[in-house]
Short mmCIF file of C-alpha atoms and ligand atoms in Angstrom, two decimals:
data_model
loop_
_atom_site.label_atom_id
_atom_site.label_comp_id
_atom_site.label_asym_id
_atom_site.label_seq_id
_atom_site.Cartn_x
_atom_site.Cartn_y
_atom_site.Cartn_z
CA MET A 8 95.77 119.80 120.43
CA LYS A 9 94.02 116.30 119.84
CA GLU A 10 96.14 113.49 118.85
CA GLU A 11 96.10 112.59 115.35
CA ILE A 12 95.13 109.02 114.60
CA THR A 13 95.26 107.64 110.99
CA ARG A 14 94.65 104.20 109.73
CA PHE A 15 95.20 101.86 106.91
CA ALA A 16 92.40 99.69 106.03
CA PRO A 17 93.15 97.00 103.53
CA SER A 18 90.76 94.33 102.49
CA PRO A 19 92.91 90.89 102.76
CA THR A 20 91.74 89.69 99.42
CA GLY A 21 95.19 90.23 97.79
CA HIS A 22 98.73 91.06 98.43
CA LEU A 23 99.75 94.63 99.29
CA HIS A 24 100.04 96.26 95.82
CA LEU A 25 101.85 99.60 95.08
CA GLY A 26 98.79 101.82 95.43
CA GLY A 27 97.88 100.24 98.78
CA ALA A 28 101.55 100.66 100.03
CA ARG A 29 101.50 104.34 99.03
CA THR A 30 98.11 104.82 101.03
CA ALA A 31 99.77 103.17 104.01
CA LEU A 32 103.04 105.11 103.74
CA PHE A 33 101.26 108.66 103.48
CA SER A 34 98.98 107.68 106.54
CA TRP A 35 102.09 106.48 108.43
CA LEU A 36 103.96 109.54 107.52
CA PHE A 37 101.24 112.01 108.56
CA ALA A 38 100.87 110.18 111.75
CA ARG A 39 104.55 110.29 112.45
CA ASN A 40 104.98 113.84 111.49
CA LYS A 41 102.14 114.73 114.04
CA ASN A 42 103.48 112.53 116.80
CA GLY A 43 100.30 110.61 116.49
CA LYS A 44 99.35 107.11 115.82
CA PHE A 45 98.94 105.01 112.98
CA LEU A 46 96.57 101.99 112.97
CA LEU A 47 95.84 98.95 110.77
CA ARG A 48 92.44 97.69 110.38
CA PHE A 49 91.92 94.48 108.30
CA GLU A 50 88.33 94.89 106.52
CA ASP A 51 87.80 91.27 106.16
CA THR A 52 83.94 91.22 106.16
CA ASP A 53 84.07 89.36 102.75
CA ARG A 54 84.39 86.00 104.23
CA GLU A 55 84.85 84.35 100.98
CA ARG A 56 87.74 86.45 99.37
CA SER A 57 89.41 87.35 102.65
CA LYS A 58 92.21 85.09 103.24
CA LYS A 59 94.57 84.56 106.30
CA GLU A 60 97.54 84.30 103.49
CA TYR A 61 96.79 87.67 102.51
CA GLU A 62 96.68 89.16 106.11
CA GLU A 63 100.09 87.81 106.68
CA SER A 64 101.46 88.74 103.24
CA ILE A 65 100.36 92.39 103.89
CA LEU A 66 101.74 92.52 107.34
CA SER A 67 104.88 91.02 106.07
CA SER A 68 105.18 93.64 103.33
CA LEU A 69 104.29 96.55 105.65
CA SER A 70 106.79 95.26 108.22
CA TRP A 71 109.49 94.93 105.52
CA LEU A 72 109.02 98.58 104.59
CA GLY A 73 109.12 99.65 108.16
CA ILE A 74 105.51 100.77 108.04
CA GLU A 75 104.48 99.36 111.55
CA PRO A 76 101.10 100.08 113.15
CA ASP A 77 101.07 101.51 116.67
CA GLU A 78 98.70 99.01 117.90
CA ASN A 79 97.83 95.23 117.19
CA PRO A 80 95.81 95.17 113.83
CA ILE A 81 92.02 95.27 114.18
CA PHE A 82 89.65 92.85 112.48
CA GLN A 83 86.57 94.35 111.08
CA SER A 84 84.63 90.90 111.24
CA ASN A 85 85.14 91.10 115.11
CA ASN A 86 82.91 94.05 115.17
CA LYS A 87 79.96 92.49 113.35
CA GLU A 88 77.54 92.44 116.33
CA LEU A 89 78.22 96.15 116.98
CA HIS A 90 77.54 96.99 113.32
CA GLN A 91 74.15 94.98 113.47
CA GLU A 92 73.14 96.54 116.80
CA LEU A 93 73.82 100.01 115.40
CA ALA A 94 72.03 99.36 112.16
CA PHE A 95 68.90 98.43 114.20
CA SER A 96 69.26 101.37 116.61
CA LEU A 97 69.31 103.53 113.59
CA MET A 98 66.36 101.99 112.26
CA GLU A 99 64.53 102.27 115.66
CA GLN A 100 65.31 106.10 115.89
CA GLY A 101 63.76 106.47 112.16
CA LYS A 102 67.40 107.13 110.65
CA ALA A 103 67.04 103.84 108.67
CA TYR A 104 64.31 101.51 107.61
CA SER A 105 63.64 98.13 106.58
CA CYS A 106 63.06 97.36 102.83
CA ASP A 107 61.73 94.29 101.06
CA CYS A 108 62.29 95.41 97.61
CA SER A 109 63.01 92.26 95.66
CA SER A 110 65.82 92.23 93.03
CA GLU A 111 63.17 92.04 90.14
CA GLN A 112 61.59 95.33 91.58
CA LEU A 113 65.04 96.86 91.76
CA ARG A 114 65.99 95.82 88.35
CA LYS A 115 62.81 97.35 86.92
CA MET A 116 63.36 100.60 88.80
CA ARG A 117 66.86 100.85 87.12
CA GLU A 118 65.73 100.08 83.82
CA ASP A 119 63.02 102.71 83.98
CA GLN A 120 65.60 105.25 85.35
CA ILE A 121 67.89 104.59 82.68
CA LYS A 122 65.07 104.86 80.18
CA ASN A 123 63.99 108.18 81.49
CA LYS A 124 67.67 109.30 81.37
CA LEU A 125 67.84 109.58 85.23
CA GLN A 126 70.65 108.42 87.39
CA PRO A 127 69.95 104.95 88.54
CA ARG A 128 69.52 104.73 92.34
CA TYR A 129 67.15 103.53 94.90
CA ASP A 130 63.87 105.39 94.65
CA GLY A 131 62.83 105.47 98.42
CA PHE A 132 59.92 103.27 97.64
CA ASN A 133 59.93 101.90 101.37
CA ARG A 134 61.39 104.93 102.82
CA ASP A 135 58.17 105.82 104.68
CA MET A 136 56.50 102.48 104.86
CA ASN A 137 57.75 101.66 108.40
CA LEU A 138 57.79 98.09 107.47
CA PRO A 139 58.46 95.76 110.46
CA HIS A 140 62.10 94.30 109.92
CA LYS A 141 62.10 90.57 108.96
CA GLU A 142 64.55 88.04 107.93
CA GLY A 143 65.62 88.66 104.33
CA ASN A 144 64.82 92.44 104.45
CA VAL A 145 67.86 94.73 104.15
CA ILE A 146 68.08 98.05 106.33
CA ARG A 147 68.60 101.07 104.20
CA PHE A 148 70.15 104.29 105.57
CA LYS A 149 67.88 107.56 105.22
CA MET A 150 69.99 109.81 103.30
CA PRO A 151 68.87 113.57 103.65
CA GLN A 152 66.67 114.50 100.55
CA SER A 153 67.49 118.21 100.40
CA GLY A 154 70.73 120.22 100.98
CA LYS A 155 74.35 119.30 100.29
CA THR A 156 76.95 116.89 101.69
CA LEU A 157 80.31 118.71 101.60
CA PHE A 158 83.71 118.40 103.07
CA GLU A 159 86.93 120.03 102.68
CA ASP A 160 89.57 117.40 101.33
CA LYS A 161 92.93 117.92 102.56
CA ILE A 162 94.41 117.22 99.33
CA LEU A 163 91.68 117.95 96.79
CA GLY A 164 89.88 120.97 98.34
CA ASN A 165 86.24 121.38 98.67
CA ILE A 166 84.17 118.32 97.52
CA SER A 167 80.26 118.48 97.69
CA VAL A 168 77.30 116.67 96.19
CA GLU A 169 73.62 117.59 96.23
CA ASN A 170 71.87 115.23 98.53
CA LYS A 171 69.18 114.22 96.17
CA GLU A 172 71.87 112.53 94.11
CA LEU A 173 72.73 110.25 96.93
CA ASP A 174 70.45 107.14 97.45
CA ASP A 175 69.34 105.24 100.52
CA PHE A 176 72.14 102.77 100.43
CA ILE A 177 71.76 99.43 102.20
CA ILE A 178 73.65 99.12 105.82
CA LEU A 179 72.52 95.57 106.61
CA ARG A 180 71.92 92.94 103.89
CA GLY A 181 69.17 90.56 103.94
CA ASP A 182 71.54 87.85 105.35
CA GLY A 183 72.44 90.10 108.26
CA ASN A 184 75.77 91.08 107.14
CA PRO A 185 76.80 94.89 107.44
CA THR A 186 78.15 96.78 104.25
CA TYR A 187 81.47 98.38 103.74
CA ASN A 188 80.34 101.94 103.99
CA PHE A 189 78.54 101.30 107.38
CA CYS A 190 81.26 99.21 108.90
CA ALA A 191 83.81 101.57 107.66
CA ALA A 192 82.33 104.53 109.34
CA ILE A 193 81.45 102.81 112.57
CA ASP A 194 85.02 101.55 112.82
CA ASP A 195 86.62 104.73 112.04
CA LEU A 196 84.49 106.33 114.83
CA ASN A 197 85.28 103.51 117.22
CA MET A 198 88.92 103.77 116.48
CA ASN A 199 88.82 107.63 117.09
CA ILE A 200 90.32 108.23 113.61
CA THR A 201 91.03 111.76 113.17
CA THR A 202 92.14 111.71 109.59
CA VAL A 203 91.27 109.20 106.89
CA ILE A 204 93.87 108.94 104.12
CA ARG A 205 92.81 106.77 101.01
CA GLY A 206 92.56 106.53 97.31
CA ASP A 207 90.19 108.78 95.38
CA ASP A 208 88.21 105.97 94.26
CA HIS A 209 86.66 106.31 97.81
CA ILE A 210 85.25 109.89 97.36
CA THR A 211 81.62 108.57 96.88
CA ASN A 212 81.97 106.50 99.86
CA THR A 213 83.13 109.37 102.16
CA LEU A 214 80.07 110.99 101.00
CA LYS A 215 77.97 108.34 102.39
CA GLN A 216 80.08 107.76 105.43
CA ILE A 217 79.89 111.54 106.35
CA ASN A 218 76.11 111.12 106.69
CA ILE A 219 76.53 108.02 108.79
CA PHE A 220 78.71 110.13 111.17
CA LYS A 221 76.12 112.93 111.23
CA SER A 222 73.23 110.46 111.92
CA LEU A 223 75.24 109.30 114.98
CA GLU A 224 75.90 112.91 115.94
CA ALA A 225 79.57 112.03 115.91
CA LYS A 226 82.68 114.29 114.98
CA ILE A 227 83.39 113.79 111.15
CA PRO A 228 86.96 113.00 110.65
CA ASN A 229 89.22 114.70 108.37
CA TYR A 230 89.53 113.16 104.84
CA ALA A 231 92.30 113.20 102.39
CA HIS A 232 92.02 111.35 98.99
CA LEU A 233 95.07 110.41 97.12
CA PRO A 234 94.81 110.90 93.41
CA MET A 235 95.25 107.55 91.54
CA VAL A 236 98.56 106.44 90.15
CA LEU A 237 98.48 106.14 86.28
CA SER A 238 100.59 104.29 83.83
CA LYS A 239 103.37 106.05 81.70
CA SER A 240 100.54 106.56 78.96
CA GLY A 241 98.09 108.14 81.44
CA LYS A 242 95.98 105.06 81.61
CA ARG A 243 94.83 103.21 84.66
CA LEU A 244 97.84 101.16 86.24
CA SER A 245 97.96 97.55 85.35
CA LYS A 246 100.27 94.67 86.46
CA ARG A 247 102.03 94.95 83.16
CA ASP A 248 102.88 98.74 83.89
CA GLY A 249 104.48 98.03 87.17
CA ALA A 250 101.30 97.49 89.44
CA ILE A 251 102.88 94.52 90.89
CA ASP A 252 102.72 93.60 94.59
CA ILE A 253 105.29 94.81 97.07
CA SER A 254 106.21 91.09 97.69
CA ASP A 255 107.02 90.90 93.88
CA TYR A 256 109.19 94.04 93.93
CA ARG A 257 111.05 92.46 97.03
CA LYS A 258 111.57 89.13 95.29
CA SER A 259 112.90 90.81 92.22
CA GLY A 260 115.58 92.58 94.14
CA TYR A 261 114.20 95.92 94.83
CA LEU A 262 115.25 97.53 98.07
CA LYS A 263 112.93 98.88 100.71
CA GLU A 264 114.76 102.03 100.89
CA THR A 265 113.85 102.49 97.08
CA LEU A 266 110.32 101.60 97.54
CA ILE A 267 109.75 104.09 100.22
CA ASN A 268 111.62 106.84 98.29
CA TYR A 269 109.57 105.83 95.20
CA LEU A 270 106.08 105.55 96.70
CA VAL A 271 106.48 108.81 98.39
CA LYS A 272 107.31 110.42 95.05
CA LEU A 273 103.98 109.24 93.63
CA GLY A 274 102.31 112.24 94.63
CA TRP A 275 104.55 114.07 96.97
CA SER A 276 107.36 116.17 96.54
CA TYR A 277 109.72 118.83 98.30
CA SER A 278 111.37 121.27 95.85
CA ASP A 279 113.25 119.27 93.59
CA GLN A 280 115.01 116.92 95.97
CA GLU A 281 115.08 113.35 94.92
CA ILE A 282 116.54 111.34 97.56
CA PHE A 283 114.95 111.31 101.05
CA SER A 284 115.99 109.43 104.27
CA LYS A 285 112.74 108.27 106.23
CA ASP A 286 113.57 110.70 109.01
CA GLU A 287 113.57 113.43 106.55
CA LEU A 288 110.37 112.38 105.10
CA ILE A 289 108.87 112.11 108.49
CA ASN A 290 110.02 115.72 109.11
CA LEU A 291 108.82 117.10 105.83
CA PHE A 292 105.61 115.39 104.97
CA SER A 293 102.26 117.28 104.89
CA LEU A 294 99.04 116.34 103.16
CA GLU A 295 99.22 120.00 101.74
CA SER A 296 102.05 119.14 99.76
CA VAL A 297 100.55 116.26 98.22
CA ASN A 298 99.75 116.72 94.51
CA SER A 299 96.15 116.90 93.63
CA SER A 300 96.69 115.48 90.01
CA PRO A 301 97.29 111.87 89.25
CA ALA A 302 100.84 110.62 89.66
CA LYS A 303 102.55 108.71 86.86
CA PHE A 304 104.22 105.46 87.28
CA SER A 305 107.79 105.39 86.15
CA GLU A 306 110.04 102.38 85.71
CA GLU A 307 112.97 104.57 85.12
CA LEU A 308 112.56 106.51 88.16
CA ILE A 309 112.10 103.27 90.53
CA ASN A 310 115.26 101.82 88.74
CA PHE A 311 117.16 104.96 89.43
CA TYR A 312 116.25 104.87 93.11
CA ASN A 313 117.14 101.26 93.33
CA ASN A 314 120.70 101.73 91.59
CA HIS A 315 121.15 104.62 94.01
CA TYR A 316 120.34 102.70 97.04
CA LEU A 317 122.32 99.61 95.75
CA ASN A 318 125.20 101.99 95.82
CA SER A 319 124.93 104.01 98.83
CA LEU A 320 124.07 101.18 101.25
CA ASN A 321 126.84 99.71 103.12
CA ILE A 322 128.41 96.66 101.15
CA GLU A 323 127.89 94.49 104.25
CA THR A 324 124.34 95.29 104.24
CA ILE A 325 123.95 94.23 100.66
CA TYR A 326 125.94 91.08 101.14
CA LYS A 327 123.68 90.13 104.20
CA LEU A 328 120.61 90.81 102.03
CA ILE A 329 121.77 88.48 99.25
CA GLU A 330 122.62 85.90 101.70
CA GLU A 331 119.44 86.02 103.75
CA GLU A 332 116.79 86.56 100.92
CA TYR A 333 118.16 85.12 97.71
CA GLU A 334 118.99 81.40 96.70
CA LEU A 335 122.46 81.37 94.99
CA SER A 336 123.71 78.65 92.73
CA PHE A 337 127.32 79.42 93.96
CA ASP A 338 128.91 79.97 97.31
CA ILE A 339 129.52 83.68 97.25
CA LYS A 340 132.05 83.26 100.05
CA SER A 341 134.40 80.97 98.03
CA ASN A 342 135.86 84.10 96.52
CA GLU A 343 137.82 85.93 99.22
CA HIS A 344 137.08 89.17 97.32
CA TYR A 345 133.30 88.77 97.58
CA LEU A 346 132.69 92.18 99.10
CA GLU A 347 135.00 93.91 96.56
CA ILE A 348 133.34 92.06 93.70
CA LEU A 349 129.77 93.27 94.91
CA LYS A 350 131.19 96.76 95.33
CA LEU A 351 132.55 96.67 91.74
CA LEU A 352 129.41 95.28 89.94
CA ARG A 353 126.64 97.10 91.98
CA GLU A 354 127.63 100.35 90.06
CA GLY A 355 125.75 99.03 86.99
CA ALA A 356 123.14 96.96 88.55
CA LYS A 357 119.42 97.72 88.57
CA THR A 358 118.24 95.22 91.16
CA VAL A 359 119.85 92.76 93.52
CA LEU A 360 118.93 89.78 91.17
CA ASP A 361 120.68 91.83 88.42
CA LEU A 362 123.73 92.12 90.67
CA ILE A 363 123.58 88.34 91.48
CA ASP A 364 123.59 87.85 87.60
CA GLN A 365 126.54 90.28 87.04
CA ILE A 366 128.77 88.64 89.71
CA ARG A 367 127.84 85.11 88.63
CA PHE A 368 130.89 84.72 86.19
CA PHE A 369 133.14 85.27 89.15
CA TYR A 370 132.05 81.85 90.43
CA GLU A 371 130.83 79.77 87.32
CA THR A 372 132.66 79.27 84.17
CA PRO A 373 131.19 81.51 81.68
CA GLU A 374 129.61 80.19 78.53
CA TYR A 375 130.36 81.85 75.08
CA GLU A 376 128.27 82.86 72.50
CA ASP A 377 129.47 81.88 68.79
CA LYS A 378 129.90 85.65 68.10
CA SER A 379 132.10 85.97 71.15
CA LYS A 380 134.07 83.19 70.12
CA GLU A 381 134.68 84.63 66.68
CA LEU A 382 135.70 87.71 68.03
CA ILE A 383 138.17 86.15 70.46
CA ASN A 384 139.59 84.04 67.76
CA LEU A 385 140.62 87.23 65.83
CA ASP A 386 143.22 87.89 68.35
CA ILE A 387 144.05 84.34 69.43
CA ASP A 388 147.53 84.76 68.97
CA THR A 389 147.73 87.73 71.47
CA ILE A 390 145.92 85.37 73.83
CA LYS A 391 148.28 82.66 73.42
CA SER A 392 151.30 84.83 74.00
CA PHE A 393 149.69 86.49 76.91
CA ALA A 394 148.93 83.03 78.42
CA LEU A 395 152.64 82.02 78.42
CA CYS A 396 153.36 85.12 80.36
CA ILE A 397 150.66 85.21 82.93
CA LYS A 398 152.78 83.44 85.50
CA ASP A 399 154.99 86.60 85.62
CA LEU A 400 152.31 88.82 86.68
CA ASP A 401 151.95 90.01 90.25
CA PHE A 402 148.55 88.54 91.40
CA LYS A 403 149.22 89.40 95.04
CA ASN A 404 148.32 93.16 94.72
CA LEU A 405 145.96 94.91 92.37
CA GLN A 406 148.05 98.00 91.62
CA ASN A 407 151.20 95.84 90.85
CA LEU A 408 149.11 93.70 88.61
CA GLU A 409 147.78 96.61 86.85
CA SER A 410 151.31 98.21 86.19
CA ASP A 411 152.44 94.64 85.16
CA ILE A 412 149.68 94.60 82.47
CA LYS A 413 150.65 98.07 81.26
CA ASP A 414 154.34 96.95 80.98
CA TYR A 415 153.32 93.80 79.09
CA LEU A 416 151.50 95.84 76.55
CA THR A 417 154.22 98.52 75.97
CA SER A 418 156.91 95.57 75.65
CA ASN A 419 154.83 93.64 73.17
CA ASN A 420 153.83 96.88 71.47
CA LEU A 421 150.23 96.22 71.88
CA LYS A 422 147.33 98.62 72.27
CA PHE A 423 145.20 98.00 75.19
CA PRO A 424 141.93 96.69 73.18
CA GLN A 425 143.95 94.06 71.35
CA LEU A 426 144.39 92.18 74.63
CA GLY A 427 141.63 93.70 76.66
CA LYS A 428 138.70 92.88 74.40
CA PRO A 429 139.34 89.07 73.68
CA LEU A 430 140.68 88.64 77.32
CA ARG A 431 137.60 90.14 79.00
CA MET A 432 135.45 87.87 77.04
CA ILE A 433 137.33 84.86 77.76
CA LEU A 434 137.46 85.53 81.59
CA SER A 435 133.85 86.83 81.86
CA GLY A 436 131.98 85.68 78.91
CA ARG A 437 130.73 89.36 78.37
CA GLU A 438 131.62 92.39 76.57
CA ASN A 439 131.03 94.70 79.37
CA ALA A 440 132.79 93.64 82.44
CA PRO A 441 135.29 95.15 84.96
CA SER A 442 138.82 96.19 83.92
CA ILE A 443 141.11 93.34 82.92
CA SER A 444 143.29 93.96 85.82
CA GLN A 445 140.30 93.55 88.22
CA LEU A 446 139.10 90.54 86.43
CA LEU A 447 142.45 88.73 86.63
CA PHE A 448 142.93 89.86 90.30
CA PHE A 449 139.60 88.77 91.62
CA LEU A 450 139.40 85.61 89.80
CA GLY A 451 143.02 84.88 90.97
CA GLU A 452 146.03 83.35 89.02
CA GLN A 453 144.67 79.85 88.85
CA GLU A 454 141.17 80.48 87.86
CA SER A 455 142.26 82.95 85.24
CA CYS A 456 144.60 80.62 83.63
CA ARG A 457 142.24 77.79 83.91
CA ARG A 458 139.49 79.79 82.01
CA ILE A 459 142.19 80.83 79.23
CA ASN A 460 143.27 77.38 78.70
CA LEU A 461 139.93 75.89 78.59
CA PHE A 462 139.09 78.45 75.92
CA LEU A 463 142.45 77.79 73.99
CA ASN A 464 142.08 74.03 74.14
CA ASN A 465 138.38 73.98 72.85
N1 LIG B 515 89.09 98.26 102.44
C1 LIG B 515 88.94 99.15 101.39
C2 LIG B 515 90.04 98.97 100.32
O1 LIG B 515 90.81 98.05 100.59
C3 LIG B 515 89.73 100.54 102.06
C4 LIG B 515 88.72 101.42 102.61
C5 LIG B 515 89.15 102.62 103.58
O2 LIG B 515 90.36 102.91 103.36
O3 LIG B 515 88.20 103.17 104.01
O4 LIG B 515 89.91 99.62 99.43
#
């Protein structure tokens, strides 16, 4: 069987966003599942909007996610001469033609069509004029005028259009620059792409590109269009709904494992399994099991995955990530229990940034809100008496410390919250923090005493 070759073809006019990353992931998984190849092509023909910085950022996001192309990226702009040659060759073969319709003429054509309730399109004025090509003229592709263009989408099923609905689109602009639909089809052909996977906003482009393949008598690749990702309320996904760039997710403390699992769930599922390793995904992935209706973005789900991976990854991995990717205002290693502290607090953390914020009080003296101060002051005598006995607790061992505190409560006839609540607030500045014995133990005797005295003396 022929080797499957897929590609991801971003335009480097922005960073890699959620939708783009999903397309890349599905193409990559499909290729891996088929033991085929996954290629990357930068569609950088828009010289004004394409930026090196975006190429680099897309590459870095893909590499962070582990979606690596099997060959060096292709730059579409390098193929410009070939695109131009082929446009002229189609014209010589009578499959395309030179057109000198002015923008004024086109505007009028459009207005008349709208007035007559017709679909606005180029009406073929120059199609049979055989105009000699000259600078400033565009080259238009001769679309078949009867019959249908159809293909079997690997996700959406049969898609067809009456050819009379399609117009003679421009393949080479007046300034000599080839257009997207022409370049994409030629490059897919030259890269031997067997399956094109992209968003369903490209369906009309596919219908045009199929006709380019036909005119070149080339084998038409398979196409699979991914339904779009909608916001929770069913609208087009905007930045506010979570359509942020992959680099932003990374910066705000989402793990790559989370993003892979989450992205794949935006349209693909396997029974009711929620968590997949990359190898499992490679084994299980198929285009047939991609949902043909739009996926919905869910902040709860992405946070669920992130909390899951924060808690299931090796704690050393989490520590290294914090050390390598985030700037901290404290020295995490200054507390010898830093790994245990991370383990303890990751349970409730949503993101790495959240985790960093959660552990902060172990390193920096907490600040107290007025409400907390009032609450602590209700039990201030309990705290004062406890401060006098703190030196008798065994700080060397967590279990011993725990039982010493229990004994202290029993012998002083105290219920746990009477001491626990104010003490937790003094030590951490928060109401929800780990247990008292864990707080005392990880802060150590000296720091615990310092914080209690600081509070009492203020
Ligand atoms: N460059 C196009 C885009 O970023 C993708 C085209 C394609 O996949 O064919 O939307």
